[in-house]
Amino acid sequence: MMYLEAMFSSPIWVLVGIILTIIGIFLTFKSKYSGKITFVNEQMIELFDAVGNSLDGLAVTYNGKSIEDNLVLLNGAFINTGKTDIAPEMVEQPITLKLPDGYKWLTGKLVDSNITASLEIKDNNIEISTGLFRCDECIRFQALAQIPVNSISTKLDFALSFSHRITNTKTIDSMKLGGTLTGGELIYTCLILISLIGGLSSKLISYTINNLHHTVMTTDLQHKNGTIERVKFNFIENSKVSISSLGSEFETVLTKNEFTKNKTSETSNILYGLDYSGIIITTFVLMFFSLMLWLMTNRIRDYFKNKHVLKIIFKK
């Protein structure tokens, strides 16, 4: 029991406790709002690059006029992925797709929706208003954007941003369809994750026990004058015992028989000494393990999230 108490009161376990506390606080504040809307990038086609430049004599036109700048067709969807339904009276500002200066929305329309919704272009924004937006309901839309050729970042997904003012609802996050794990990759990832948890955690605990401290045997020893003192000891060659006091500068070497005769209490083990280089190494190992765990669990989460989104959008 003393061994466990000493081990878990060491700085490395204090550090682990602090890290877990910070993570807990972060997750608590992250989950402050129960409402959540997710933008799903179904497909983004750069028409001028993909079509207009592909063959000589092939042109891209819009409303009968030739378009020299890059046109991007966006197929997307918004899904209520939160835990609460969104009622119209909760909405101060509807779902808004924003573009920076130099970019322009040319047109847009709703293509599929299982709720009452409308799409409107205002200035350089697309606003999507809804009626009652229940959990796991979606709004699918298409929008055509014109992007300046001389833009530093010509990709629409880099320029696109979202906003809303809806009660008890987080900022809009986004995801792309596809690019996640297949079923076989999911099993492989789970096996790696189990190996990491089982292997690295046991190695880390073993390293912590064996290297951050060294175990010292202690007992009570009676001196010739009758006083009793707590000492630490270890066995050396020729059946002798090296002894040093835990409270004074007393040191001596006794034979095993003398030591046994003068010992007045049972032997106990304590963790004594601290290797700060071991703490640094263990901390980095713990950080690496946490990073790998986070990456693996994110991939697994994305797999199930992608399947759920596909089921909602395509009603599979």
GROMACS .gro file of C-alpha atoms in nm:
model
  316
    1MET     CA    1   0.000   0.000   0.000
    2MET     CA    2   0.282   0.242   0.083
    3TYR     CA    3   0.437   0.158  -0.255
    4LEU     CA    4   0.119   0.250  -0.443
    5GLU     CA    5   0.070   0.567  -0.241
    6ALA     CA    6   0.424   0.680  -0.315
    7MET     CA    7   0.396   0.591  -0.681
    8PHE     CA    8   0.072   0.780  -0.742
    9SER     CA    9   0.189   1.082  -0.543
   10SER     CA   10   0.494   1.121  -0.769
   11PRO     CA   11   0.516   1.422  -1.006
   12ILE     CA   12   0.449   1.217  -1.320
   13TRP     CA   13   0.108   1.107  -1.193
   14VAL     CA   14   0.034   1.460  -1.074
   15LEU     CA   15   0.113   1.573  -1.430
   16VAL     CA   16  -0.118   1.307  -1.572
   17GLY     CA   17  -0.393   1.426  -1.339
   18ILE     CA   18  -0.345   1.788  -1.450
   19ILE     CA   19  -0.359   1.688  -1.819
   20LEU     CA   20  -0.678   1.486  -1.768
   21THR     CA   21  -0.833   1.775  -1.572
   22ILE     CA   22  -0.756   2.020  -1.855
   23ILE     CA   23  -0.905   1.779  -2.109
   24GLY     CA   24  -1.217   1.742  -1.893
   25ILE     CA   25  -1.259   2.120  -1.863
   26PHE     CA   26  -1.208   2.159  -2.239
   27LEU     CA   27  -1.470   1.895  -2.319
   28THR     CA   28  -1.712   2.052  -2.071
   29PHE     CA   29  -1.691   2.395  -2.232
   30LYS     CA   30  -1.687   2.244  -2.580
   31SER     CA   31  -2.018   2.074  -2.502
   32LYS     CA   32  -2.170   2.392  -2.361
   33TYR     CA   33  -2.421   2.416  -2.647
   34SER     CA   34  -2.640   2.121  -2.738
   35GLY     CA   35  -2.729   2.253  -3.085
   36LYS     CA   36  -2.500   2.179  -3.378
   37ILE     CA   37  -2.515   2.224  -3.756
   38THR     CA   38  -2.273   2.048  -3.989
   39PHE     CA   39  -2.193   2.155  -4.345
   40VAL     CA   40  -2.128   1.859  -4.576
   41ASN     CA   41  -1.920   1.929  -4.887
   42GLU     CA   42  -2.070   1.672  -5.124
   43GLN     CA   43  -1.884   1.789  -5.434
   44MET     CA   44  -1.695   2.094  -5.555
   45ILE     CA   45  -1.630   2.123  -5.931
   46GLU     CA   46  -1.400   2.390  -6.074
   47LEU     CA   47  -1.580   2.432  -6.410
   48PHE     CA   48  -1.335   2.656  -6.592
   49ASP     CA   49  -1.027   2.451  -6.499
   50ALA     CA   50  -1.200   2.113  -6.531
   51VAL     CA   51  -1.403   2.187  -6.843
   52GLY     CA   52  -1.319   2.518  -7.008
   53ASN     CA   53  -0.945   2.452  -7.032
   54SER     CA   54  -0.974   2.085  -7.123
   55LEU     CA   55  -1.030   2.119  -7.502
   56ASP     CA   56  -0.960   2.391  -7.757
   57GLY     CA   57  -1.275   2.567  -7.866
   58LEU     CA   58  -1.470   2.461  -7.558
   59ALA     CA   59  -1.608   2.758  -7.365
   60VAL     CA   60  -1.795   2.807  -7.038
   61THR     CA   61  -2.086   3.050  -7.050
   62TYR     CA   62  -2.328   3.183  -6.792
   63ASN     CA   63  -2.649   3.357  -6.900
   64GLY     CA   64  -2.517   3.359  -7.259
   65LYS     CA   65  -2.191   3.534  -7.166
   66SER     CA   66  -1.846   3.377  -7.182
   67ILE     CA   67  -1.683   3.338  -6.843
   68GLU     CA   68  -1.308   3.392  -6.826
   69ASP     CA   69  -1.271   3.356  -6.452
   70ASN     CA   70  -1.292   3.024  -6.273
   71LEU     CA   71  -1.642   2.900  -6.192
   72VAL     CA   72  -1.700   2.658  -5.908
   73LEU     CA   73  -2.015   2.452  -5.866
   74LEU     CA   74  -2.075   2.366  -5.504
   75ASN     CA   75  -2.302   2.077  -5.406
   76GLY     CA   76  -2.352   2.083  -5.033
   77ALA     CA   77  -2.584   2.010  -4.745
   78PHE     CA   78  -2.654   2.132  -4.394
   79ILE     CA   79  -2.752   1.873  -4.133
   80ASN     CA   80  -2.880   1.926  -3.782
   81THR     CA   81  -2.626   1.706  -3.602
   82GLY     CA   82  -2.703   1.848  -3.258
   83LYS     CA   83  -2.912   1.715  -2.974
   84THR     CA   84  -3.197   1.965  -3.000
   85ASP     CA   85  -3.444   2.074  -3.269
   86ILE     CA   86  -3.405   2.428  -3.403
   87ALA     CA   87  -3.732   2.625  -3.400
   88PRO     CA   88  -3.779   2.940  -3.616
   89GLU     CA   89  -3.807   3.162  -3.308
   90MET     CA   90  -3.455   3.055  -3.206
   91VAL     CA   91  -3.304   3.207  -3.522
   92GLU     CA   92  -3.181   3.567  -3.518
   93GLN     CA   93  -2.955   3.524  -3.823
   94PRO     CA   94  -3.007   3.223  -4.054
   95ILE     CA   95  -2.739   2.988  -4.186
   96THR     CA   96  -2.508   3.204  -4.399
   97LEU     CA   97  -2.236   3.113  -4.651
   98LYS     CA   98  -1.989   3.400  -4.687
   99LEU     CA   99  -1.731   3.478  -4.956
  100PRO     CA  100  -1.452   3.742  -4.934
  101ASP     CA  101  -1.415   4.043  -5.164
  102GLY     CA  102  -1.340   3.947  -5.525
  103TYR     CA  103  -1.551   3.634  -5.503
  104LYS     CA  104  -1.915   3.630  -5.609
  105TRP     CA  105  -2.215   3.403  -5.578
  106LEU     CA  106  -2.384   3.388  -5.919
  107THR     CA  107  -2.682   3.170  -5.836
  108GLY     CA  108  -2.802   2.903  -5.599
  109LYS     CA  109  -3.100   2.678  -5.532
  110LEU     CA  110  -3.227   2.412  -5.297
  111VAL     CA  111  -3.223   2.067  -5.456
  112ASP     CA  112  -3.357   1.850  -5.177
  113SER     CA  113  -3.491   1.915  -4.830
  114ASN     CA  114  -3.714   1.730  -4.590
  115ILE     CA  115  -3.801   2.057  -4.413
  116THR     CA  116  -3.945   2.393  -4.517
  117ALA     CA  117  -3.649   2.605  -4.630
  118SER     CA  118  -3.554   2.889  -4.865
  119LEU     CA  119  -3.229   3.012  -5.023
  120GLU     CA  120  -3.154   3.377  -5.094
  121ILE     CA  121  -2.842   3.558  -5.222
  122LYS     CA  122  -2.773   3.886  -5.040
  123ASP     CA  123  -2.466   4.089  -5.134
  124ASN     CA  124  -2.189   3.828  -5.123
  125ASN     CA  125  -2.370   3.589  -4.894
  126ILE     CA  126  -2.609   3.300  -4.933
  127GLU     CA  127  -2.869   3.281  -4.658
  128ILE     CA  128  -3.066   2.962  -4.595
  129SER     CA  129  -3.374   3.008  -4.378
  130THR     CA  130  -3.564   2.716  -4.233
  131GLY     CA  131  -3.881   2.627  -4.055
  132LEU     CA  132  -3.855   2.372  -3.777
  133PHE     CA  133  -3.515   2.206  -3.824
  134ARG     CA  134  -3.523   1.874  -3.641
  135CYS     CA  135  -3.227   1.658  -3.544
  136ASP     CA  136  -3.088   1.451  -3.836
  137GLU     CA  137  -3.281   1.652  -4.095
  138CYS     CA  138  -3.092   1.802  -4.388
  139ILE     CA  139  -3.102   2.075  -4.651
  140ARG     CA  140  -2.925   2.005  -4.982
  141PHE     CA  141  -2.837   2.287  -5.219
  142GLN     CA  142  -2.633   2.387  -5.523
  143ALA     CA  143  -2.451   2.717  -5.565
  144LEU     CA  144  -2.237   2.864  -5.843
  145ALA     CA  145  -1.948   3.089  -5.743
  146GLN     CA  146  -1.713   3.303  -5.952
  147ILE     CA  147  -1.355   3.315  -5.826
  148PRO     CA  148  -1.088   3.564  -5.941
  149VAL     CA  149  -0.802   3.403  -6.131
  150ASN     CA  150  -0.541   3.624  -5.964
  151SER     CA  151  -0.652   3.523  -5.616
  152ILE     CA  152  -0.375   3.390  -5.391
  153SER     CA  153  -0.606   3.109  -5.287
  154THR     CA  154  -0.837   3.016  -5.573
  155LYS     CA  155  -0.996   2.725  -5.391
  156LEU     CA  156  -1.352   2.796  -5.289
  157ASP     CA  157  -1.331   2.575  -4.982
  158PHE     CA  158  -1.044   2.790  -4.850
  159ALA     CA  159  -1.243   3.112  -4.899
  160LEU     CA  160  -1.581   2.986  -4.782
  161SER     CA  161  -1.694   3.063  -4.428
  162PHE     CA  162  -2.014   3.012  -4.231
  163SER     CA  163  -2.207   3.205  -3.970
  164HIS     CA  164  -2.540   3.208  -3.788
  165ARG     CA  165  -2.702   3.341  -3.474
  166ILE     CA  166  -2.916   3.056  -3.345
  167THR     CA  167  -2.989   3.010  -2.977
  168ASN     CA  168  -2.791   2.737  -2.798
  169THR     CA  169  -2.613   2.631  -3.120
  170LYS     CA  170  -2.239   2.593  -3.180
  171THR     CA  171  -2.050   2.738  -3.474
  172ILE     CA  172  -2.095   2.540  -3.796
  173ASP     CA  173  -1.835   2.272  -3.858
  174SER     CA  174  -1.771   2.112  -4.197
  175MET     CA  175  -1.679   1.777  -4.345
  176LYS     CA  176  -1.625   1.620  -4.686
  177LEU     CA  177  -1.792   1.306  -4.805
  178GLY     CA  178  -1.558   1.019  -4.879
  179GLY     CA  179  -1.193   0.991  -4.787
  180THR     CA  180  -1.269   0.806  -4.464
  181LEU     CA  181  -1.192   0.450  -4.360
  182THR     CA  182  -1.325   0.144  -4.536
  183GLY     CA  183  -1.462  -0.143  -4.327
  184GLY     CA  184  -1.131  -0.333  -4.345
  185GLU     CA  185  -0.931  -0.024  -4.255
  186LEU     CA  186  -1.163   0.033  -3.961
  187ILE     CA  187  -1.088  -0.315  -3.822
  188TYR     CA  188  -0.714  -0.262  -3.880
  189THR     CA  189  -0.728   0.077  -3.704
  190CYS     CA  190  -0.917  -0.072  -3.408
  191LEU     CA  191  -0.653  -0.345  -3.372
  192ILE     CA  192  -0.375  -0.085  -3.376
  193LEU     CA  193  -0.565   0.120  -3.118
  194ILE     CA  194  -0.608  -0.182  -2.889
  195SER     CA  195  -0.236  -0.263  -2.928
  196LEU     CA  196  -0.143   0.094  -2.842
  197ILE     CA  197  -0.363   0.100  -2.534
  198GLY     CA  198  -0.250  -0.243  -2.413
  199GLY     CA  199   0.116  -0.225  -2.510
  200LEU     CA  200   0.219   0.133  -2.451
  201SER     CA  201   0.017   0.183  -2.134
  202SER     CA  202   0.167  -0.128  -1.970
  203LYS     CA  203   0.517  -0.031  -2.084
  204LEU     CA  204   0.466   0.323  -1.957
  205ILE     CA  205   0.348   0.209  -1.615
  206SER     CA  206   0.631  -0.045  -1.596
  207TYR     CA  207   0.887   0.220  -1.691
  208THR     CA  208   0.743   0.462  -1.437
  209ILE     CA  209   0.763   0.206  -1.157
  210ASN     CA  210   1.110   0.081  -1.243
  211ASN     CA  211   1.286   0.399  -1.347
  212LEU     CA  212   1.130   0.705  -1.191
  213HIS     CA  213   1.199   0.569  -0.843
  214HIS     CA  214   1.407   0.292  -0.693
  215THR     CA  215   1.267   0.070  -0.423
  216VAL     CA  216   1.430   0.086  -0.080
  217MET     CA  217   1.374  -0.160   0.207
  218THR     CA  218   1.324  -0.003   0.549
  219THR     CA  219   1.288  -0.123   0.905
  220ASP     CA  220   1.335  -0.016   1.268
  221LEU     CA  221   1.681  -0.093   1.412
  222GLN     CA  222   1.776  -0.095   1.782
  223HIS     CA  223   2.116   0.055   1.868
  224LYS     CA  224   2.342  -0.071   2.147
  225ASN     CA  225   2.224   0.213   2.374
  226GLY     CA  226   1.864   0.094   2.334
  227THR     CA  227   1.740   0.369   2.103
  228ILE     CA  228   1.537   0.267   1.800
  229GLU     CA  229   1.581   0.436   1.463
  230ARG     CA  230   1.419   0.399   1.121
  231VAL     CA  231   1.680   0.286   0.867
  232LYS     CA  232   1.706   0.178   0.508
  233PHE     CA  233   1.915  -0.122   0.417
  234ASN     CA  234   2.028  -0.349   0.136
  235PHE     CA  235   2.210  -0.679   0.129
  236ILE     CA  236   2.568  -0.681   0.004
  237GLU     CA  237   2.832  -0.946  -0.047
  238ASN     CA  238   2.947  -1.196   0.218
  239SER     CA  239   2.606  -1.205   0.388
  240LYS     CA  240   2.640  -0.849   0.510
  241VAL     CA  241   2.386  -0.568   0.528
  242SER     CA  242   2.455  -0.203   0.449
  243ILE     CA  243   2.251   0.026   0.676
  244SER     CA  244   2.191   0.402   0.680
  245SER     CA  245   1.950   0.611   0.885
  246LEU     CA  246   1.654   0.789   0.733
  247GLY     CA  247   1.673   1.066   0.995
  248SER     CA  248   2.042   1.108   1.078
  249GLU     CA  249   2.392   1.055   0.938
  250PHE     CA  250   2.423   0.712   1.097
  251GLU     CA  251   2.569   0.445   0.864
  252THR     CA  252   2.706   0.099   0.935
  253VAL     CA  253   2.755  -0.251   0.799
  254LEU     CA  254   2.630  -0.552   0.997
  255THR     CA  255   2.634  -0.921   0.941
  256LYS     CA  256   2.302  -1.073   0.846
  257ASN     CA  257   2.271  -1.236   1.189
  258GLU     CA  258   2.344  -0.910   1.373
  259PHE     CA  259   2.094  -0.723   1.156
  260THR     CA  260   1.821  -0.982   1.217
  261LYS     CA  261   1.888  -0.972   1.594
  262ASN     CA  262   1.865  -0.592   1.620
  263LYS     CA  263   1.573  -0.542   1.379
  264THR     CA  264   1.260  -0.457   1.578
  265SER     CA  265   0.991  -0.434   1.307
  266GLU     CA  266   0.885  -0.595   0.985
  267THR     CA  267   1.053  -0.488   0.661
  268SER     CA  268   0.860  -0.251   0.436
  269ASN     CA  269   0.928  -0.108   0.093
  270ILE     CA  270   0.919   0.258   0.001
  271LEU     CA  271   0.990   0.446  -0.319
  272TYR     CA  272   1.299   0.654  -0.268
  273GLY     CA  273   1.472   0.895  -0.499
  274LEU     CA  274   1.346   1.057  -0.817
  275ASP     CA  275   1.488   1.051  -1.171
  276TYR     CA  276   1.384   1.376  -1.339
  277SER     CA  277   1.521   1.264  -1.676
  278GLY     CA  278   1.286   0.967  -1.646
  279ILE     CA  279   0.996   1.207  -1.585
  280ILE     CA  280   1.081   1.399  -1.905
  281ILE     CA  281   1.106   1.079  -2.111
  282THR     CA  282   0.783   0.944  -1.968
  283THR     CA  283   0.605   1.275  -2.032
  284PHE     CA  284   0.705   1.268  -2.400
  285VAL     CA  285   0.601   0.904  -2.428
  286LEU     CA  286   0.267   0.993  -2.268
  287MET     CA  287   0.221   1.286  -2.509
  288PHE     CA  288   0.303   1.066  -2.809
  289PHE     CA  289   0.064   0.799  -2.686
  290SER     CA  290  -0.211   1.059  -2.637
  291LEU     CA  291  -0.154   1.197  -2.988
  292MET     CA  292  -0.173   0.852  -3.147
  293LEU     CA  293  -0.484   0.772  -2.945
  294TRP     CA  294  -0.646   1.098  -3.057
  295LEU     CA  295  -0.562   1.036  -3.425
  296MET     CA  296  -0.692   0.679  -3.418
  297THR     CA  297  -1.015   0.762  -3.236
  298ASN     CA  298  -1.075   1.056  -3.473
  299ARG     CA  299  -1.047   0.825  -3.774
  300ILE     CA  300  -1.290   0.579  -3.620
  301ARG     CA  301  -1.531   0.861  -3.528
  302ASP     CA  302  -1.510   1.003  -3.883
  303TYR     CA  303  -1.593   0.661  -4.027
  304PHE     CA  304  -1.918   0.632  -3.832
  305LYS     CA  305  -1.998   1.002  -3.879
  306ASN     CA  306  -1.958   0.966  -4.257
  307LYS     CA  307  -2.187   0.661  -4.266
  308HIS     CA  308  -2.447   0.847  -4.059
  309VAL     CA  309  -2.431   1.153  -4.288
  310LEU     CA  310  -2.464   0.939  -4.602
  311LYS     CA  311  -2.771   0.772  -4.455
  312ILE     CA  312  -2.932   1.112  -4.383
  313ILE     CA  313  -2.849   1.278  -4.717
  314PHE     CA  314  -2.924   0.991  -4.951
  315LYS     CA  315  -3.183   0.828  -4.725
  316LYS     CA  316  -3.006   0.494  -4.750
   0.00000   0.00000   0.00000
